Short mmCIF file of C-alpha atoms in Angstrom, two decimals:
data_model
loop_
_atom_site.label_atom_id
_atom_site.label_comp_id
_atom_site.label_asym_id
_atom_site.label_seq_id
_atom_site.Cartn_x
_atom_site.Cartn_y
_atom_site.Cartn_z
CA UNK A 1 -73.23 125.57 -8.33
CA UNK A 2 -70.66 125.14 -11.08
CA UNK A 3 -68.21 122.60 -11.66
CA UNK A 4 -64.67 124.71 -10.50
CA UNK A 5 -67.50 125.64 -7.25
CA UNK A 6 -68.48 121.87 -6.85
CA UNK A 7 -64.83 120.97 -7.04
CA UNK A 8 -63.03 123.37 -4.44
CA UNK A 9 -66.00 122.70 -1.97
CA UNK A 10 -64.69 118.89 -2.60
CA UNK A 11 -61.27 119.97 -1.77
CA UNK A 12 -62.31 122.00 1.15
CA UNK A 13 -64.42 118.66 2.80
CA UNK A 14 -61.31 116.70 2.51
CA UNK A 15 -58.88 119.02 3.97
CA UNK A 16 -61.62 119.35 6.81
CA UNK A 17 -61.94 115.17 7.36
CA UNK A 18 -58.09 114.72 6.75
CA UNK A 19 -57.77 117.06 9.47
CA UNK A 20 -60.29 115.50 11.43
CA UNK A 21 -58.34 112.06 11.91
CA UNK A 22 -55.64 110.75 13.68
CA UNK A 23 -51.93 111.10 12.78
CA UNK A 24 -51.23 107.77 12.71
CA UNK A 25 -48.06 107.15 14.96
CA UNK A 26 -45.37 106.17 13.28
CA UNK A 27 -43.75 103.12 13.69
CA UNK A 28 -40.72 102.93 16.06
CA UNK A 29 -37.63 100.34 15.01
CA UNK A 30 -37.90 97.82 17.52
CA UNK A 31 -34.98 98.44 20.03
CA UNK A 32 -32.84 94.75 20.29
CA UNK A 33 -32.84 93.61 24.01
CA UNK A 34 -29.72 93.44 25.91
CA UNK A 35 -26.68 91.72 24.25
CA UNK A 36 -25.85 88.69 26.68
CA UNK A 37 -22.25 88.89 27.65
CA UNK A 38 -20.71 85.16 25.93
CA UNK A 39 -19.38 83.81 28.88
CA UNK A 40 -15.40 83.49 28.75
CA UNK A 41 -14.33 80.98 27.96
CA UNK A 42 -11.75 79.41 31.32
CA UNK A 43 -8.17 78.77 29.65
CA UNK A 44 -6.92 75.57 31.27
CA UNK A 45 -3.29 75.42 30.39
CA UNK A 46 -1.67 72.06 31.14
CA UNK A 47 1.89 71.20 31.51
CA UNK A 48 4.13 69.01 29.51
CA UNK A 49 6.98 67.46 29.91
CA UNK A 50 8.76 65.26 27.87
CA UNK A 51 12.15 63.52 26.01
CA UNK A 52 11.00 63.93 22.40
CA UNK A 53 13.73 65.83 21.63
CA UNK A 54 14.17 64.47 18.03
CA UNK A 55 12.87 66.30 15.19
CA UNK A 56 10.27 64.05 13.47
CA UNK A 57 9.84 62.45 17.07
CA UNK A 58 8.83 66.32 18.17
CA UNK A 59 6.57 66.32 14.85
CA UNK A 60 4.54 63.78 16.01
CA UNK A 61 3.49 65.48 19.44
CA UNK A 62 3.51 69.01 18.08
CA UNK A 63 0.59 67.58 15.67
CA UNK A 64 -1.42 65.53 18.57
CA UNK A 65 -1.13 68.52 21.02
CA UNK A 66 -2.32 70.96 18.55
CA UNK A 67 -5.51 67.82 17.31
CA UNK A 68 -6.03 67.70 21.62
CA UNK A 69 -6.23 71.52 22.18
CA UNK A 70 -8.80 71.83 19.18
CA UNK A 71 -11.17 68.91 20.30
CA UNK A 72 -9.99 71.09 24.12
CA UNK A 73 -11.54 74.43 24.03
CA UNK A 74 -9.86 76.80 26.23
CA UNK A 75 -7.55 74.33 26.69
CA UNK A 76 -3.73 75.18 25.85
CA UNK A 77 -0.65 73.47 26.70
CA UNK A 78 3.34 74.74 27.58
CA UNK A 79 5.52 71.92 26.26
CA UNK A 80 8.78 71.41 27.84
CA UNK A 81 10.81 69.16 26.03
CA UNK A 82 14.29 67.24 27.80
CA UNK A 83 17.14 65.48 26.86
CA UNK A 84 16.96 62.72 28.32
CA UNK A 85 19.17 62.93 30.96
CA UNK A 86 17.73 66.51 31.61
CA UNK A 87 14.97 64.84 32.85
CA UNK A 88 16.59 62.45 34.87
CA UNK A 89 18.01 65.15 37.14
CA UNK A 90 15.45 67.40 37.33
CA UNK A 91 11.97 65.55 36.99
CA UNK A 92 11.30 64.52 40.78
CA UNK A 93 12.30 68.75 42.15
CA UNK A 94 9.89 69.85 39.41
CA UNK A 95 7.73 66.86 40.35
CA UNK A 96 7.42 68.63 43.88
CA UNK A 97 6.80 71.88 43.52
CA UNK A 98 2.57 73.12 42.90
CA UNK A 99 3.21 74.62 40.06
CA UNK A 100 5.34 71.29 38.66
CA UNK A 101 4.49 69.45 35.10
CA UNK A 102 0.86 68.09 35.18
CA UNK A 103 2.66 65.04 33.28
CA UNK A 104 5.23 64.11 32.31
CA UNK A 105 7.56 61.15 31.03
CA UNK A 106 9.32 58.88 33.57
CA UNK A 107 12.18 55.98 32.94
CA UNK A 108 11.11 53.04 34.47
CA UNK A 109 12.73 51.46 36.81
CA UNK A 110 14.07 51.80 40.80
CA UNK A 111 16.25 54.49 40.40
CA UNK A 112 13.05 56.86 39.09
CA UNK A 113 9.99 56.11 38.59
CA UNK A 114 10.28 54.05 41.65
CA UNK A 115 12.05 56.96 43.25
CA UNK A 116 9.00 59.35 42.66
CA UNK A 117 5.91 56.99 43.84
CA UNK A 118 8.29 56.07 46.72
CA UNK A 119 7.95 59.88 47.40
CA UNK A 120 4.17 59.98 46.87
CA UNK A 121 4.01 62.25 43.75
CA UNK A 122 2.95 60.18 40.93
CA UNK A 123 -0.83 59.76 40.47
CA UNK A 124 -1.59 56.07 40.67
CA UNK A 125 -2.81 55.44 36.81
CA UNK A 126 -4.50 51.97 37.19
CA UNK A 127 -8.23 53.33 38.00
CA UNK A 128 -7.74 55.45 34.42
CA UNK A 129 -6.17 52.79 33.07
CA UNK A 130 -9.35 50.81 33.58
CA UNK A 131 -11.53 53.65 32.40
CA UNK A 132 -9.43 54.39 29.14
CA UNK A 133 -8.94 50.87 28.05
CA UNK A 134 -5.13 50.95 28.43
CA UNK A 135 -4.83 47.61 29.84
CA UNK A 136 -6.18 46.19 26.16
CA UNK A 137 -3.12 48.29 24.38
CA UNK A 138 -0.48 46.80 26.33
CA UNK A 139 1.06 42.90 27.58
CA UNK A 140 1.08 42.23 31.34
CA UNK A 141 5.31 42.72 30.65
CA UNK A 142 4.87 45.78 29.91
CA UNK A 143 2.57 46.41 32.99
CA UNK A 144 4.46 45.17 35.60
CA UNK A 145 7.30 47.06 34.63
CA UNK A 146 5.54 49.71 34.49
CA UNK A 147 4.09 49.38 38.16
CA UNK A 148 5.12 49.37 42.02
CA UNK A 149 3.30 48.71 44.98
CA UNK A 150 1.86 51.78 46.77
CA UNK A 151 5.42 52.79 48.84
CA UNK A 152 8.33 52.00 46.14
CA UNK A 153 9.63 49.25 47.61
CA UNK A 154 8.90 46.45 45.06
CA UNK A 155 9.51 46.86 41.36
CA UNK A 156 7.24 44.73 38.69
CA UNK A 157 3.70 44.66 40.87
CA UNK A 158 0.85 46.82 42.43
CA UNK A 159 -0.26 50.21 40.75
CA UNK A 160 0.41 51.08 37.36
CA UNK A 161 2.11 54.35 37.73
CA UNK A 162 2.88 54.88 33.85
CA UNK A 163 1.33 54.73 30.00
CA UNK A 164 4.43 54.67 27.25
CA UNK A 165 3.75 55.50 23.67
CA UNK A 166 5.95 53.68 21.59
CA UNK A 167 7.89 50.52 21.72
CA UNK A 168 12.15 49.02 20.69
CA UNK A 169 12.49 45.60 19.90
CA UNK A 170 16.13 43.74 19.53
CA UNK A 171 16.12 41.17 16.41
CA UNK A 172 18.06 40.63 13.38
CA UNK A 173 18.45 42.32 10.98
CA UNK A 174 19.18 40.55 7.36
CA UNK A 175 20.12 41.10 3.77
CA UNK A 176 17.30 39.20 1.99
CA UNK A 177 19.35 39.40 -1.36
CA UNK A 178 21.93 37.38 -0.04
CA UNK A 179 19.83 35.32 1.62
CA UNK A 180 18.22 34.70 -1.61
CA UNK A 181 21.31 33.43 -3.36
CA UNK A 182 22.53 31.07 -1.48
CA UNK A 183 18.99 30.00 -0.64
CA UNK A 184 18.05 30.81 3.00
CA UNK A 185 14.97 31.17 4.36
CA UNK A 186 13.78 32.89 7.73
CA UNK A 187 14.85 29.91 10.49
CA UNK A 188 12.04 29.00 12.28
CA UNK A 189 14.84 27.21 14.98
CA UNK A 190 17.65 27.66 17.27
CA UNK A 191 19.58 25.50 15.32
CA UNK A 192 18.47 26.77 11.95
CA UNK A 193 19.46 29.91 13.20
CA UNK A 194 23.06 28.59 13.54
CA UNK A 195 23.52 26.58 10.62
CA UNK A 196 22.50 29.57 8.57
CA UNK A 197 25.87 31.46 10.45
CA UNK A 198 27.83 28.94 9.29
CA UNK A 199 26.46 28.85 5.54
CA UNK A 200 26.87 32.61 5.60
CA UNK A 201 30.91 32.13 6.85
CA UNK A 202 30.89 29.47 4.13
CA UNK A 203 30.12 31.49 1.26
CA UNK A 204 32.41 34.24 2.65
CA UNK A 205 30.30 36.70 4.02
CA UNK A 206 30.48 37.95 7.45
CA UNK A 207 27.21 36.20 9.20
CA UNK A 208 27.22 38.81 11.99
CA UNK A 209 28.30 42.58 11.66
CA UNK A 210 29.48 43.03 14.88
CA UNK A 211 31.20 46.12 16.69
CA UNK A 212 31.69 45.88 20.98
CA UNK A 213 33.90 48.49 21.32
CA UNK A 214 31.47 50.36 23.43
CA UNK A 215 30.25 47.04 25.50
CA UNK A 216 25.98 47.81 25.54
CA UNK A 217 25.76 45.42 22.10
CA UNK A 218 27.26 42.15 23.66
CA UNK A 219 23.95 42.77 26.77
CA UNK A 220 21.89 42.15 23.89
CA UNK A 221 23.81 39.39 21.38
CA UNK A 222 24.07 37.73 25.15
CA UNK A 223 20.62 38.25 26.62
CA UNK A 224 18.96 36.45 22.88
CA UNK A 225 21.12 33.23 23.34
CA UNK A 226 20.65 33.63 27.35
CA UNK A 227 15.97 34.48 26.29
CA UNK A 228 16.49 31.03 23.86
CA UNK A 229 18.05 28.21 26.15
CA UNK A 230 15.79 29.75 29.13
CA UNK A 231 12.64 29.18 27.14
CA UNK A 232 9.21 28.62 28.25
CA UNK A 233 10.92 29.99 31.59
CA UNK A 234 12.22 32.37 30.91
CA UNK A 235 9.07 35.04 32.06
CA UNK A 236 8.89 33.83 35.60
CA UNK A 237 12.98 33.73 35.77
CA UNK A 238 13.85 37.18 33.91
CA UNK A 239 10.89 38.39 35.91
CA UNK A 240 12.21 37.64 39.46
CA UNK A 241 15.74 37.85 38.80
CA UNK A 242 15.05 41.53 37.08
CA UNK A 243 12.54 42.89 39.66
CA UNK A 244 15.04 41.94 42.68
CA UNK A 245 12.11 39.26 43.84
CA UNK A 246 15.18 37.44 46.20
CA UNK A 247 14.43 34.50 44.89
CA UNK A 248 16.70 33.36 42.38
CA UNK A 249 20.41 34.87 41.28
CA UNK A 250 22.24 34.99 38.15
CA UNK A 251 25.16 31.68 39.39
CA UNK A 252 22.73 29.18 37.29
CA UNK A 253 23.68 26.57 34.50
CA UNK A 254 21.65 28.51 31.80
CA UNK A 255 23.45 31.17 32.46
CA UNK A 256 26.89 29.06 32.14
CA UNK A 257 25.70 27.56 29.27
CA UNK A 258 24.43 30.78 27.66
CA UNK A 259 28.27 32.75 27.93
CA UNK A 260 29.96 29.64 26.56
CA UNK A 261 27.69 30.09 23.00
CA UNK A 262 28.60 33.01 22.52
CA UNK A 263 32.16 32.27 23.21
CA UNK A 264 31.66 29.82 21.00
CA UNK A 265 30.34 32.16 18.17
CA UNK A 266 33.39 34.26 18.75
CA UNK A 267 35.53 30.77 17.83
CA UNK A 268 33.60 30.22 14.76
CA UNK A 269 33.99 33.52 13.37
CA UNK A 270 30.31 34.49 13.12
CA UNK A 271 31.82 37.89 13.91
CA UNK A 272 32.90 40.82 12.32
CA UNK A 273 37.04 40.26 12.34
CA UNK A 274 38.04 43.31 15.13
CA UNK A 275 35.22 44.34 16.27
CA UNK A 276 36.34 44.20 20.12
CA UNK A 277 37.80 47.27 18.94
CA UNK A 278 34.45 48.57 16.28
CA UNK A 279 31.84 51.06 18.40
CA UNK A 280 28.33 50.49 17.73
CA UNK A 281 28.27 52.99 15.13
CA UNK A 282 31.01 52.00 13.57
CA UNK A 283 29.47 48.41 13.58
CA UNK A 284 25.56 49.64 11.64
CA UNK A 285 27.53 52.14 9.65
CA UNK A 286 29.60 48.75 7.86
CA UNK A 287 26.95 46.96 7.65
CA UNK A 288 24.26 49.60 6.22
CA UNK A 289 26.64 50.66 3.73
CA UNK A 290 27.36 46.28 2.65
CA UNK A 291 29.63 44.41 4.58
CA UNK A 292 27.65 41.68 6.42
CA UNK A 293 24.92 39.41 5.74
CA UNK A 294 22.65 40.14 9.23
CA UNK A 295 23.12 42.83 12.52
CA UNK A 296 21.61 41.88 15.56
CA UNK A 297 20.15 44.51 17.64
CA UNK A 298 17.63 47.11 18.00
CA UNK A 299 14.22 48.72 16.33
CA UNK A 300 15.66 51.73 16.76
CA UNK A 301 18.09 51.62 13.55
CA UNK A 302 14.77 50.97 10.93
CA UNK A 303 14.59 54.15 10.03
CA UNK A 304 17.95 54.11 9.16
CA UNK A 305 18.77 50.90 7.40
CA UNK A 306 15.51 51.59 5.51
CA UNK A 307 16.97 54.59 4.18
CA UNK A 308 20.80 53.24 3.76
CA UNK A 309 22.04 52.29 0.74
CA UNK A 310 19.95 48.39 0.74
CA UNK A 311 17.51 49.36 2.09
CA UNK A 312 14.51 47.91 -0.23
CA UNK A 313 16.43 44.24 0.46
CA UNK A 314 16.18 44.48 4.47
CA UNK A 315 14.54 42.38 6.42
CA UNK A 316 13.31 41.61 10.13
CA UNK A 317 12.78 38.77 12.50
CA UNK A 318 12.98 37.49 16.30
CA UNK A 319 15.78 35.21 17.08
CA UNK A 320 13.70 31.52 16.58
CA UNK A 321 13.41 29.57 19.83
CA UNK A 322 14.87 26.51 20.72
CA UNK A 323 11.74 24.16 18.82
CA UNK A 324 9.74 25.36 16.55
CA UNK A 325 6.47 27.26 17.74
CA UNK A 326 8.42 27.20 20.90
CA UNK A 327 7.58 30.14 23.31
CA UNK A 328 10.86 32.28 24.25
CA UNK A 329 11.11 36.11 24.99
CA UNK A 330 12.71 38.73 23.21
CA UNK A 331 14.80 41.46 24.35
CA UNK A 332 12.71 44.68 23.34
CA UNK A 333 10.98 47.77 25.61
CA UNK A 334 9.27 51.04 25.25
CA UNK A 335 9.80 54.73 25.28
CA UNK A 336 9.83 56.52 28.97
CA UNK A 337 6.26 56.62 30.11
CA UNK A 338 3.96 59.31 30.64
CA UNK A 339 2.54 60.36 34.07
CA UNK A 340 0.81 62.30 36.23
CA UNK A 341 2.35 64.72 39.03
CA UNK A 342 0.08 64.36 42.27
CA UNK A 343 -0.91 67.29 42.94
CA UNK A 344 -2.13 68.81 39.89
CA UNK A 345 -4.78 70.29 39.52
CA UNK A 346 -6.07 69.14 35.92
CA UNK A 347 -5.46 65.62 36.69
CA UNK A 348 -8.54 64.60 35.22
CA UNK A 349 -7.52 66.08 31.35
CA UNK A 350 -4.37 64.91 32.42
CA UNK A 351 -5.78 61.39 31.94
CA UNK A 352 -7.39 62.31 28.60
CA UNK A 353 -4.17 63.82 27.53
CA UNK A 354 -2.72 60.12 28.12
CA UNK A 355 -5.43 58.63 26.45
CA UNK A 356 -5.03 60.87 23.41
CA UNK A 357 -1.11 60.37 23.41
CA UNK A 358 -2.57 56.52 23.07
CA UNK A 359 -5.28 56.89 20.72
CA UNK A 360 -5.18 55.10 17.88
CA UNK A 361 -4.84 58.92 16.05
CA UNK A 362 -1.26 58.82 17.49
CA UNK A 363 -0.25 55.39 16.73
CA UNK A 364 -0.97 56.29 13.18
CA UNK A 365 1.05 59.38 13.03
CA UNK A 366 4.08 56.75 15.04
CA UNK A 367 3.20 54.45 11.96
CA UNK A 368 3.99 57.70 9.34
CA UNK A 369 7.11 58.37 11.05
CA UNK A 370 8.33 54.64 10.61
CA UNK A 371 7.82 54.38 14.46
CA UNK A 372 6.22 51.43 15.77
CA UNK A 373 3.44 52.37 18.85
CA UNK A 374 3.07 50.40 21.84
CA UNK A 375 -0.30 48.93 21.14
CA UNK A 376 -1.31 46.59 18.42
CA UNK A 377 -1.41 47.69 15.07
CA UNK A 378 -3.36 47.01 12.30
CA UNK A 379 -0.57 45.49 9.25
CA UNK A 380 -2.96 47.15 6.86
CA UNK A 381 -1.91 50.53 7.55
CA UNK A 382 2.05 48.83 6.48
CA UNK A 383 3.83 48.49 3.26
CA UNK A 384 3.79 44.79 2.91
CA UNK A 385 7.39 43.48 2.36
CA UNK A 386 8.75 46.48 3.81
CA UNK A 387 11.98 46.21 6.93
CA UNK A 388 9.34 48.28 9.04
CA UNK A 389 6.23 46.28 8.20
CA UNK A 390 8.23 42.91 9.93
CA UNK A 391 9.63 45.24 12.66
CA UNK A 392 5.54 45.85 13.43
CA UNK A 393 5.35 42.58 13.38
CA UNK A 394 7.32 40.99 15.33
CA UNK A 395 6.46 43.67 17.53
CA UNK A 396 2.46 42.30 17.33
CA UNK A 397 3.57 39.26 18.18
CA UNK A 398 5.48 39.89 21.31
CA UNK A 399 2.85 42.00 22.63
CA UNK A 400 -0.05 39.87 22.31
CA UNK A 401 1.90 36.90 23.25
CA UNK A 402 3.57 38.79 26.45
CA UNK A 403 7.09 38.34 25.27
CA UNK A 404 8.78 41.09 25.55
CA UNK A 405 11.75 40.22 27.29
CA UNK A 406 13.85 42.72 29.15
CA UNK A 407 17.22 44.48 29.26
CA UNK A 408 20.14 43.00 31.57
CA UNK A 409 21.26 46.15 32.39
CA UNK A 410 18.32 46.81 34.81
CA UNK A 411 18.74 44.11 37.05
CA UNK A 412 20.88 46.90 39.72
CA UNK A 413 22.03 50.00 39.52
CA UNK A 414 25.16 49.09 38.52
CA UNK A 415 25.02 46.03 36.28
CA UNK A 416 25.78 47.72 33.36
CA UNK A 417 29.19 48.84 34.10
CA UNK A 418 29.55 44.82 35.86
CA UNK A 419 28.19 43.29 32.54
CA UNK A 420 29.91 45.16 30.18
CA UNK A 421 33.05 44.99 31.63
CA UNK A 422 33.23 40.87 32.06
CA UNK A 423 31.24 40.79 28.46
CA UNK A 424 34.27 42.13 26.73
CA UNK A 425 36.51 39.86 29.04
CA UNK A 426 34.16 36.94 27.97
CA UNK A 427 34.34 37.60 24.30
CA UNK A 428 38.22 38.09 24.72
CA UNK A 429 38.10 34.61 25.59
CA UNK A 430 40.40 35.92 29.30
CA UNK A 431 37.50 34.36 31.55
CA UNK A 432 36.13 31.18 31.64
CA UNK A 433 31.98 31.10 31.13
CA UNK A 434 32.46 30.53 34.78
CA UNK A 435 34.16 33.35 36.11
CA UNK A 436 31.64 35.50 33.28
CA UNK A 437 28.89 34.46 35.51
CA UNK A 438 30.34 34.56 39.23
CA UNK A 439 31.25 38.55 38.53
CA UNK A 440 27.34 39.08 37.05
CA UNK A 441 26.15 37.16 40.42
CA UNK A 442 28.77 39.10 42.88
CA UNK A 443 26.96 42.36 42.20
CA UNK A 444 23.61 40.92 42.28
CA UNK A 445 24.03 39.80 45.30
CA UNK A 446 25.30 43.27 46.83
CA UNK A 447 22.52 44.63 45.09
CA UNK A 448 20.32 41.91 46.70
CA UNK A 449 21.87 42.80 50.42
CA UNK A 450 21.61 46.65 50.50
CA UNK A 451 18.20 46.50 49.71
CA UNK A 452 17.19 44.65 52.36
CA UNK A 453 19.12 46.69 54.49
CA UNK A 454 16.52 49.59 53.31
#
């Protein structure tokens, strides 16, 4: 067989063999298993009503809301912002509705929180406070002013119905440069404080910048003198008085003595001349612009004073007790409190929301906003030597020692009008300290009688 024939035969044989091999099946592309549908995240909308109307406050709340939503997938917050008076006027009707807010900021006191408790509209927060540790963040005095008995009839005891996130306190703003010039230091006793008043007057300064055209600033001045004279007895007496327990009244010697001391300060010329015709806004403007060495008012003025022309020269201290290291209440309070609506389908989530607003992160944001949070704050988080550091230190002391006192105008529904008018007469020296106290007692006795008849 020649070579050509052999090749031809081999090729033919290969062709036959190839034809006998079964074809390799073409691998089929694996079919993807049917996709498991992603379960739809149920969207829960939490209805929140608050009164943080100021732009800077609102920014804090918006930040906290964004972070709460990010930490709670599927939760959306629907926020409604109301003015304080609008909230007071609409809260009861809204909380009565099945579509009402899950959480709302409620003003403390009988006319607001007390009425809502009595109507069965607020969730008892006591078990939630124990679960989340809220009682460790606020003093017993603050717990009391957010508490009522379950029937809403007794204020200051019973169940917790609100949690307030921020604090306010009343004390003395002072000019550090003037104190340094005169060799003065922060007083440790009330006698030292009065000695400073005399020194400042002798040096040609207005000791206390003061304007009482509006009436209410004198409530704070009188209240702080009263707190000094009450001393360690202040907690029990003022709690009984403000919570209307019926076992104390205004007609006691210490209240007469406080009124007499206030008139003495007027006669000594310790206040801004013509204070009767100066409004509160004009008075703080005077102090902010350098007229006066001290001003007795609240923490709500701190950011204004800190930003003013003497901001770096401002300090703050609490009115000192009668004896060094003695116990004394200082007028203070909190923001209105977060409460949960009875009937809310999201009570657990609402509790998580309140806990979020009471968190360390919330405190951090409030500090950045130059607002004192209600819970204890690490002083290291605040720039030392600043006005705000003084305020945080003072509040920490008040909260830790249960020394947060009362606003006296809470005593009865009509007491604001009564005490402001009586104080204007007292400061004008038109009535005696005894007559002043009699006016307060008359209002208070009428309230107790009306309350007993309910």
